[in-house]
Each structure stands twice: as C-alpha cells, then as structure tokens.
Tab-separated table of C-alpha atoms and ligand atoms in Angstrom:
chain	number	residue	atom	x	y	z
C	14	UNK	CA	0.032	0.000	-0.323
C	15	UNK	CA	1.530	3.255	-1.097
C	16	UNK	CA	1.542	6.453	1.639
C	17	UNK	CA	-1.030	8.306	-0.360
C	18	UNK	CA	-4.163	5.556	-0.157
C	19	UNK	CA	-2.659	4.809	2.864
C	20	UNK	CA	-3.572	8.367	4.350
C	21	UNK	CA	-7.058	10.774	7.058
C	22	UNK	CA	-5.904	13.993	6.509
C	23	UNK	CA	-3.477	14.924	4.042
C	24	UNK	CA	-1.093	17.540	5.376
C	25	UNK	CA	2.571	18.629	4.723
C	26	UNK	CA	4.694	15.797	5.947
C	27	UNK	CA	2.227	13.965	3.518
C	28	UNK	CA	3.580	16.019	0.505
C	29	UNK	CA	6.898	15.642	1.499
C	30	UNK	CA	6.969	11.884	1.010
C	31	UNK	CA	4.770	11.880	-1.938
C	32	UNK	CA	7.890	12.993	-3.191
C	33	UNK	CA	10.261	10.595	-1.078
C	34	UNK	CA	8.255	7.753	-2.585
C	35	UNK	CA	7.613	9.294	-6.246
C	36	UNK	CA	4.077	9.510	-6.042
C	37	UNK	CA	2.812	12.634	-7.806
C	38	UNK	CA	0.774	15.312	-6.170
C	39	UNK	CA	-2.655	16.697	-7.720
C	40	UNK	CA	-4.238	19.542	-6.453
C	41	UNK	CA	-6.106	21.860	-7.933
C	42	UNK	CA	-8.309	25.347	-7.004
C	43	UNK	CA	-11.665	25.269	-4.633
C	44	UNK	CA	-13.174	28.071	-3.694
C	45	UNK	CA	-16.782	26.480	-2.057
C	46	UNK	CA	-18.388	24.802	-0.653
C	47	UNK	CA	-19.875	22.372	-3.366
C	48	UNK	CA	-17.560	21.590	-5.490
C	49	UNK	CA	-14.992	21.026	-2.617
C	50	UNK	CA	-16.769	18.642	-1.341
C	51	UNK	CA	-17.398	16.661	-4.870
C	52	UNK	CA	-13.042	17.413	-4.909
C	53	UNK	CA	-12.443	15.782	-1.246
C	54	UNK	CA	-14.523	13.122	-2.674
C	55	UNK	CA	-12.679	12.078	-5.983
C	56	UNK	CA	-9.670	12.218	-3.374
C	57	UNK	CA	-7.554	15.161	-4.456
C	58	UNK	CA	-4.498	15.480	-2.151
C	59	UNK	CA	-4.720	19.558	-2.059
C	60	UNK	CA	-6.855	22.147	-2.777
C	61	UNK	CA	-6.116	25.876	-3.387
C	62	UNK	CA	-8.067	28.940	-3.201
C	63	UNK	CA	-6.234	30.549	-4.874
C	64	UNK	CA	-7.212	34.147	-5.569
C	65	UNK	CA	-7.909	32.589	-8.832
C	66	UNK	CA	-11.300	33.499	-7.259
C	67	UNK	CA	-10.581	36.962	-8.914
C	68	UNK	CA	-10.502	36.289	-11.661
C	69	UNK	CA	-13.405	32.709	-12.238
C	70	UNK	CA	-16.154	33.798	-9.627
C	71	UNK	CA	-16.263	37.333	-9.311
C	72	UNK	CA	-15.519	37.725	-13.339
C	73	UNK	CA	-12.825	40.157	-12.707
C	74	UNK	CA	-9.632	40.655	-15.309
C	75	UNK	CA	-6.970	39.836	-12.764
C	76	UNK	CA	-5.831	38.335	-9.430
C	77	UNK	CA	-5.962	41.497	-7.775
C	78	UNK	CA	-8.746	43.175	-6.903
C	79	UNK	CA	-9.547	40.225	-4.811
C	80	UNK	CA	-9.340	41.280	-0.862
C	81	UNK	CA	-8.257	38.783	2.370
C	82	UNK	CA	-11.863	38.936	3.627
C	83	UNK	CA	-13.642	37.277	0.033
C	84	UNK	CA	-10.455	35.275	0.420
C	85	UNK	CA	-10.852	34.487	3.797
C	86	UNK	CA	-15.095	34.187	2.784
C	87	UNK	CA	-13.691	31.087	-0.221
C	88	UNK	CA	-11.820	29.660	2.212
C	89	UNK	CA	-14.561	29.367	5.008
C	90	UNK	CA	-16.696	27.705	2.796
C	91	UNK	CA	-13.919	24.898	1.430
C	92	UNK	CA	-13.357	24.003	4.751
C	93	UNK	CA	-16.360	23.320	5.113
C	94	UNK	CA	-16.135	20.885	2.756
C	95	UNK	CA	-12.785	18.543	2.891
C	96	UNK	CA	-11.973	15.980	5.249
C	97	UNK	CA	-9.223	14.615	3.513
C	98	UNK	CA	-6.978	16.352	1.421
C	99	UNK	CA	-4.841	19.248	2.657
C	100	UNK	CA	-6.133	23.505	2.490
C	101	UNK	CA	-4.089	25.976	0.907
C	102	UNK	CA	-4.974	29.827	0.704
C	103	UNK	CA	-3.260	32.109	-1.178
C	104	UNK	CA	-2.506	35.386	-0.076
C	105	UNK	CA	-4.142	37.712	-1.692
C	106	UNK	CA	-2.823	40.801	-2.920
C	107	UNK	CA	-1.642	43.654	-1.367
C	108	UNK	CA	-2.209	41.544	2.376
C	109	UNK	CA	1.900	41.460	2.179
C	110	UNK	CA	4.018	42.907	0.576
C	111	UNK	CA	3.736	45.595	2.801
C	112	UNK	CA	6.077	44.382	5.479
C	113	UNK	CA	6.804	40.848	6.743
C	114	UNK	CA	4.359	42.657	9.721
C	115	UNK	CA	1.370	42.961	7.531
C	116	UNK	CA	2.364	39.335	5.892
C	117	UNK	CA	2.049	37.550	9.488
C	118	UNK	CA	-0.684	39.092	10.781
C	119	UNK	CA	-2.638	38.398	7.297
C	120	UNK	CA	-1.804	34.998	7.452
C	121	UNK	CA	-2.646	34.474	11.121
C	122	UNK	CA	-6.336	36.338	9.886
C	123	UNK	CA	-6.489	33.303	6.963
C	124	UNK	CA	-5.895	30.703	9.723
C	125	UNK	CA	-7.898	31.422	12.300
C	126	UNK	CA	-11.282	32.628	10.199
C	127	UNK	CA	-10.843	30.159	7.991
C	128	UNK	CA	-9.260	26.957	9.121
C	129	UNK	CA	-7.005	26.304	6.470
C	130	UNK	CA	-3.769	24.630	7.085
C	131	UNK	CA	-2.042	26.244	4.992
C	132	UNK	CA	-1.476	29.336	3.034
C	133	UNK	CA	0.462	30.665	-0.468
C	134	UNK	CA	2.755	33.681	-1.697
C	135	UNK	CA	3.800	35.096	-4.919
C	136	UNK	CA	7.527	35.985	-4.798
C	137	UNK	CA	11.584	35.871	-4.338
C	138	UNK	CA	14.324	37.511	-2.396
C	139	UNK	CA	11.889	39.809	-1.600
C	140	UNK	CA	9.586	38.302	0.186
C	141	UNK	CA	11.319	36.074	2.355
C	142	UNK	CA	11.000	38.035	5.195
C	143	UNK	CA	7.084	37.977	5.643
C	144	UNK	CA	8.233	33.536	5.064
C	145	UNK	CA	10.439	32.981	7.304
C	146	UNK	CA	8.433	34.928	9.982
C	147	UNK	CA	4.788	33.197	8.757
C	148	UNK	CA	6.765	29.841	9.120
C	149	UNK	CA	8.016	31.115	12.654
C	150	UNK	CA	4.853	31.537	13.758
C	151	UNK	CA	3.995	28.396	12.862
C	152	UNK	CA	1.895	28.733	9.766
C	153	UNK	CA	3.656	26.458	6.571
C	154	UNK	CA	3.765	28.786	3.339
C	155	UNK	CA	3.866	26.837	0.171
C	156	UNK	CA	6.002	29.850	-2.520
C	157	UNK	CA	4.424	30.577	-6.438
C	158	UNK	CA	7.622	31.495	-8.621
C	159	UNK	CA	7.823	31.576	-12.225
C	160	UNK	CA	4.687	33.686	-13.969
C	161	UNK	CA	2.591	35.319	-10.403
C	162	UNK	CA	-0.659	37.281	-11.121
C	163	UNK	CA	0.145	39.365	-8.948
C	164	UNK	CA	2.531	41.168	-11.575
C	165	UNK	CA	1.566	40.528	-13.904
C	166	UNK	CA	1.352	44.627	-15.086
C	167	UNK	CA	4.572	44.665	-14.566
C	168	UNK	CA	5.003	41.382	-16.868
C	169	UNK	CA	2.965	42.831	-19.653
C	170	UNK	CA	1.936	39.332	-21.343
C	171	UNK	CA	1.613	36.367	-19.214
C	172	UNK	CA	3.526	34.538	-21.774
C	173	UNK	CA	6.246	31.384	-20.577
C	174	UNK	CA	8.481	32.528	-17.908
C	175	UNK	CA	12.601	32.606	-17.817
C	176	UNK	CA	13.185	31.034	-21.164
C	177	UNK	CA	16.156	33.251	-21.228
C	178	UNK	CA	18.921	32.385	-19.258
C	179	UNK	CA	19.398	35.067	-16.901
C	180	UNK	CA	16.033	35.382	-15.785
C	181	UNK	CA	15.846	31.315	-15.176
C	182	UNK	CA	18.883	31.069	-12.461
C	183	UNK	CA	17.425	34.090	-10.511
C	184	UNK	CA	13.976	31.806	-10.880
C	185	UNK	CA	16.523	28.696	-9.416
C	186	UNK	CA	18.370	31.324	-6.691
C	187	UNK	CA	14.586	32.172	-6.025
C	188	UNK	CA	13.787	28.849	-5.346
C	189	UNK	CA	16.628	27.854	-3.516
C	190	UNK	CA	16.257	30.934	-0.967
C	191	UNK	CA	12.552	30.160	-0.803
C	192	UNK	CA	13.081	26.276	0.165
C	193	UNK	CA	16.557	27.816	3.586
C	194	UNK	CA	13.510	30.198	4.517
C	195	UNK	CA	10.935	26.837	4.875
C	196	UNK	CA	8.185	26.655	2.687
C	197	UNK	CA	7.385	23.630	2.324
C	198	UNK	CA	6.498	23.423	-1.077
C	199	UNK	CA	6.114	26.098	-4.346
C	200	UNK	CA	4.693	26.108	-7.234
C	201	UNK	CA	5.900	27.335	-10.085
C	202	UNK	CA	4.107	28.712	-12.836
C	203	UNK	CA	4.348	28.781	-17.237
C	204	UNK	CA	7.750	28.537	-17.257
C	205	UNK	CA	9.802	25.599	-19.707
C	206	UNK	CA	9.500	22.198	-18.832
C	207	UNK	CA	13.551	21.298	-18.622
C	208	UNK	CA	13.216	24.439	-16.192
C	209	UNK	CA	10.658	23.211	-14.111
C	210	UNK	CA	13.020	19.387	-13.480
C	211	UNK	CA	16.142	21.218	-12.836
C	212	UNK	CA	14.074	23.200	-9.623
C	213	UNK	CA	12.172	20.089	-8.789
C	214	UNK	CA	15.769	17.786	-9.154
C	215	UNK	CA	17.725	20.969	-6.369
C	216	UNK	CA	14.821	20.758	-4.148
C	217	UNK	CA	14.242	18.718	-1.477
C	218	UNK	CA	10.259	20.419	-1.291
C	219	UNK	CA	8.047	19.365	-3.537
C	220	UNK	CA	7.474	21.650	-6.768
C	221	UNK	CA	3.582	21.864	-8.136
C	222	UNK	CA	3.984	22.928	-11.906
C	223	UNK	CA	0.717	25.200	-13.949
C	224	UNK	CA	2.689	25.268	-16.844
C	225	UNK	CA	5.856	24.031	-15.924
C	226	UNK	CA	6.101	19.759	-17.838
C	227	UNK	CA	5.525	16.786	-16.574
C	228	UNK	CA	8.916	16.078	-14.600
C	229	UNK	CA	8.017	18.420	-11.265
C	230	UNK	CA	6.573	16.414	-8.436
C	231	UNK	CA	2.092	17.389	-8.989
C	232	UNK	CA	0.584	19.725	-10.680
C	233	UNK	CA	-2.229	22.088	-10.380
C	234	UNK	CA	-5.021	23.378	-12.525
C	235	UNK	CA	-8.236	26.096	-11.895
C	236	UNK	CA	-10.666	23.803	-11.036
C	237	UNK	CA	-12.935	25.431	-14.139
C	238	UNK	CA	-10.589	25.648	-17.009
C	239	UNK	CA	-9.900	21.601	-16.348
C	240	UNK	CA	-14.354	21.431	-16.097
C	241	UNK	CA	-14.878	23.318	-18.914
C	242	UNK	CA	-16.961	25.778	-17.470
C	243	UNK	CA	-13.841	28.281	-18.571
C	244	UNK	CA	-14.587	29.035	-22.264
C	245	UNK	CA	-12.316	31.296	-24.282
C	246	UNK	CA	-9.039	29.842	-22.187
C	247	UNK	CA	-6.508	27.958	-24.243
C	248	UNK	CA	-3.215	27.893	-22.876
C	249	UNK	CA	-1.378	25.005	-24.473
C	250	UNK	CA	-0.845	24.040	-20.445
C	251	UNK	CA	-4.881	23.572	-20.790
C	252	UNK	CA	-6.072	19.962	-20.353
C	253	UNK	CA	-10.078	19.927	-20.191
C	254	UNK	CA	-11.595	16.938	-18.737
C	255	UNK	CA	-15.282	18.391	-19.499
C	256	UNK	CA	-16.737	21.265	-21.544
C	257	UNK	CA	-19.528	21.889	-18.417
C	258	UNK	CA	-19.947	25.166	-20.420
C	259	UNK	CA	-22.198	23.346	-23.203
C	260	UNK	CA	-23.668	20.932	-20.560
C	261	UNK	CA	-24.393	23.115	-17.731
C	262	UNK	CA	-26.154	25.477	-20.595
C	263	UNK	CA	-27.379	22.944	-22.697
C	264	UNK	CA	-29.588	21.786	-18.673
C	265	UNK	CA	-30.347	25.210	-18.723
C	266	UNK	CA	-32.173	25.574	-22.169
C	267	UNK	CA	-33.770	22.016	-21.700
C	268	UNK	CA	-34.782	23.730	-18.117
C	269	UNK	CA	-36.534	27.073	-20.102
C	270	UNK	CA	-38.144	24.819	-22.473
C	271	UNK	CA	-40.092	22.981	-20.399
C	272	UNK	CA	-41.462	25.559	-18.386
C	273	UNK	CA	-41.806	27.920	-21.187
C	274	UNK	CA	-44.385	24.743	-22.847
C	275	UNK	CA	-45.993	24.041	-19.140
C	276	UNK	CA	-44.060	20.475	-19.472
C	277	UNK	CA	-42.291	21.160	-16.201
C	278	UNK	CA	-43.884	20.408	-13.702
C	279	UNK	CA	-45.900	17.468	-14.292
C	280	UNK	CA	-48.317	15.253	-12.427
C	281	UNK	CA	-44.858	13.162	-10.200
C	282	UNK	CA	-43.735	16.816	-9.476
C	283	UNK	CA	-45.515	18.437	-7.198
C	284	UNK	CA	-48.547	17.699	-4.101
I	304	KIV	O1	-4.658	31.146	-7.531
I	304	KIV	C1	-4.509	30.276	-8.803
I	304	KIV	O2	-5.194	29.725	-9.175
I	304	KIV	C2	-3.016	30.373	-8.485
I	304	KIV	C3	-3.086	28.895	-9.724
I	304	KIV	C4	-2.224	29.551	-10.388
I	304	KIV	C5	-1.890	28.260	-8.319
I	304	KIV	O3	-1.875	30.306	-7.805
C-alpha cells in the first residue's frame, strides 16, 4: 500500500513523503462548498483557495482586486467541505507586500478565521523575510514563482517566463531561497519544462507545476478550466476533462423550454 492510499488527512509532511516516494501530487483550485466536497471526495491531495477566485468567481480581469476578507469567505466554505485534502489559501495582492508584519497578520487571519492548513504567496527574495516570519509563527507556507499573476502589470503579458538564461538563473536562486526560508512546497507557473525538472531535482521540497512540464512533483490547474466552465481560455498547458459550459447551458435551455411549454412540473413533480 502506498503512502498515498493509506492517509487520513493530507498534511505538508504527506506531500514531502510523496516527493520522496515519487508519488505525483494532485492539486486543484476550489472556492466554494459544493465543488470542494466533490473534489475532496474524488481524492484530490491539495485544494488551493486561489486568488484566481477574483477571475473565475468574481469576473475581474486580474487577481489583484480580491480582498483578504473575500479570500477568507471562500476559504471558510472550502474548509467546511473537505475532510481529507490539505487546504492552502492564497494571500491576496496588497495583504503581504507592505512588510513582514503585515504578511504575518494576514496569514494569521486566514488560519484563525478559515481553519485552512497553509498559505501561499507569490515572489522570491523580496518575500523571504515574510516567509521566515510566517513559518516562525507555525504557519506552513507554499511559494509561487515563474508567472506570478499578481505582478501581471509588471510583466505586461501572460506569456511563458524564464525562457532566457538570466531569468531562469534568478528563478533557481529564488527557489533555493524559498526552501531555505522554510517553504514546504513551491508552485512554478508557466515556465519551460526543462527548468521545472531542474528545480524539482535541486530542491527537496515538492514542486507543483502549472504549465511547468511533467518533470515536477505534482500538477495544479484552475478547476473551472479543467471542467470546461471557462470558455475562452485555452493555454497549451491546459487539459480540459469536461465541457461543462455547454453541458450546463444545454441543461438550462431544456429547463427554460419545459417551463415555457408547461411540461415542468408534471403530475409526479407536484404535491
Ligand atoms: O490562484 C490560483 O489559481 C493559483 C494557481 C494558478 C496556482 O495561484
């Protein structure tokens, strides 16, 4: 029996054991109770209450507008649903960049008010002091390097990061700094597959990729993308498992038709 099949609650230690044993880690985003129940029941290892909620739940163009209070609301809903997986919550833009004390206070609010198990934040050397402080308070921290969406206006584009050697070298240095500061895992987003493999080989903590190739220790996708709820988003790294946009639309069109034709409710569907 593998470490994966006998666990009750996935912890940061489970993920580290999975890396040692070569068992790939599955991670998805979740933002609400109903979806989180399904994903947890399906056996997902990690649920990320991502600040991508700003895009897929609230309809903003970027992740920047979502607030700490809104992230806590989403996290509370996911925590109520999931009994097996590890639950990680993004620190939203503006809740940690000011200084390490602000970062610690935001991380503690998430842990105390939502009941989640870990936080994630974006960045390299510039957030190391905050990571040390949060880890020092007993809160597990996941890092995030590569295409970090909270910096989209600095990048100017959602294109692949670290294709050039100079940026790849900085990413590797930052990954080492994050591990040394106490991160239990790092997300690498939209970078060349060879670089993902290299970072995973250099570090002993699990590397979770989104568009970082198959040589990392696990994969994460935004749940709405994998289920085909988002319609006009088709990056190369995405595999769609369902086409729920069309399925849901078709179901709702049938319902409207049945209501308009008085087919619904029928004799068995009333008291
Ligand atoms: O917010 C999010 O969905 C994320 C993933 C892209 C890793 O950070």
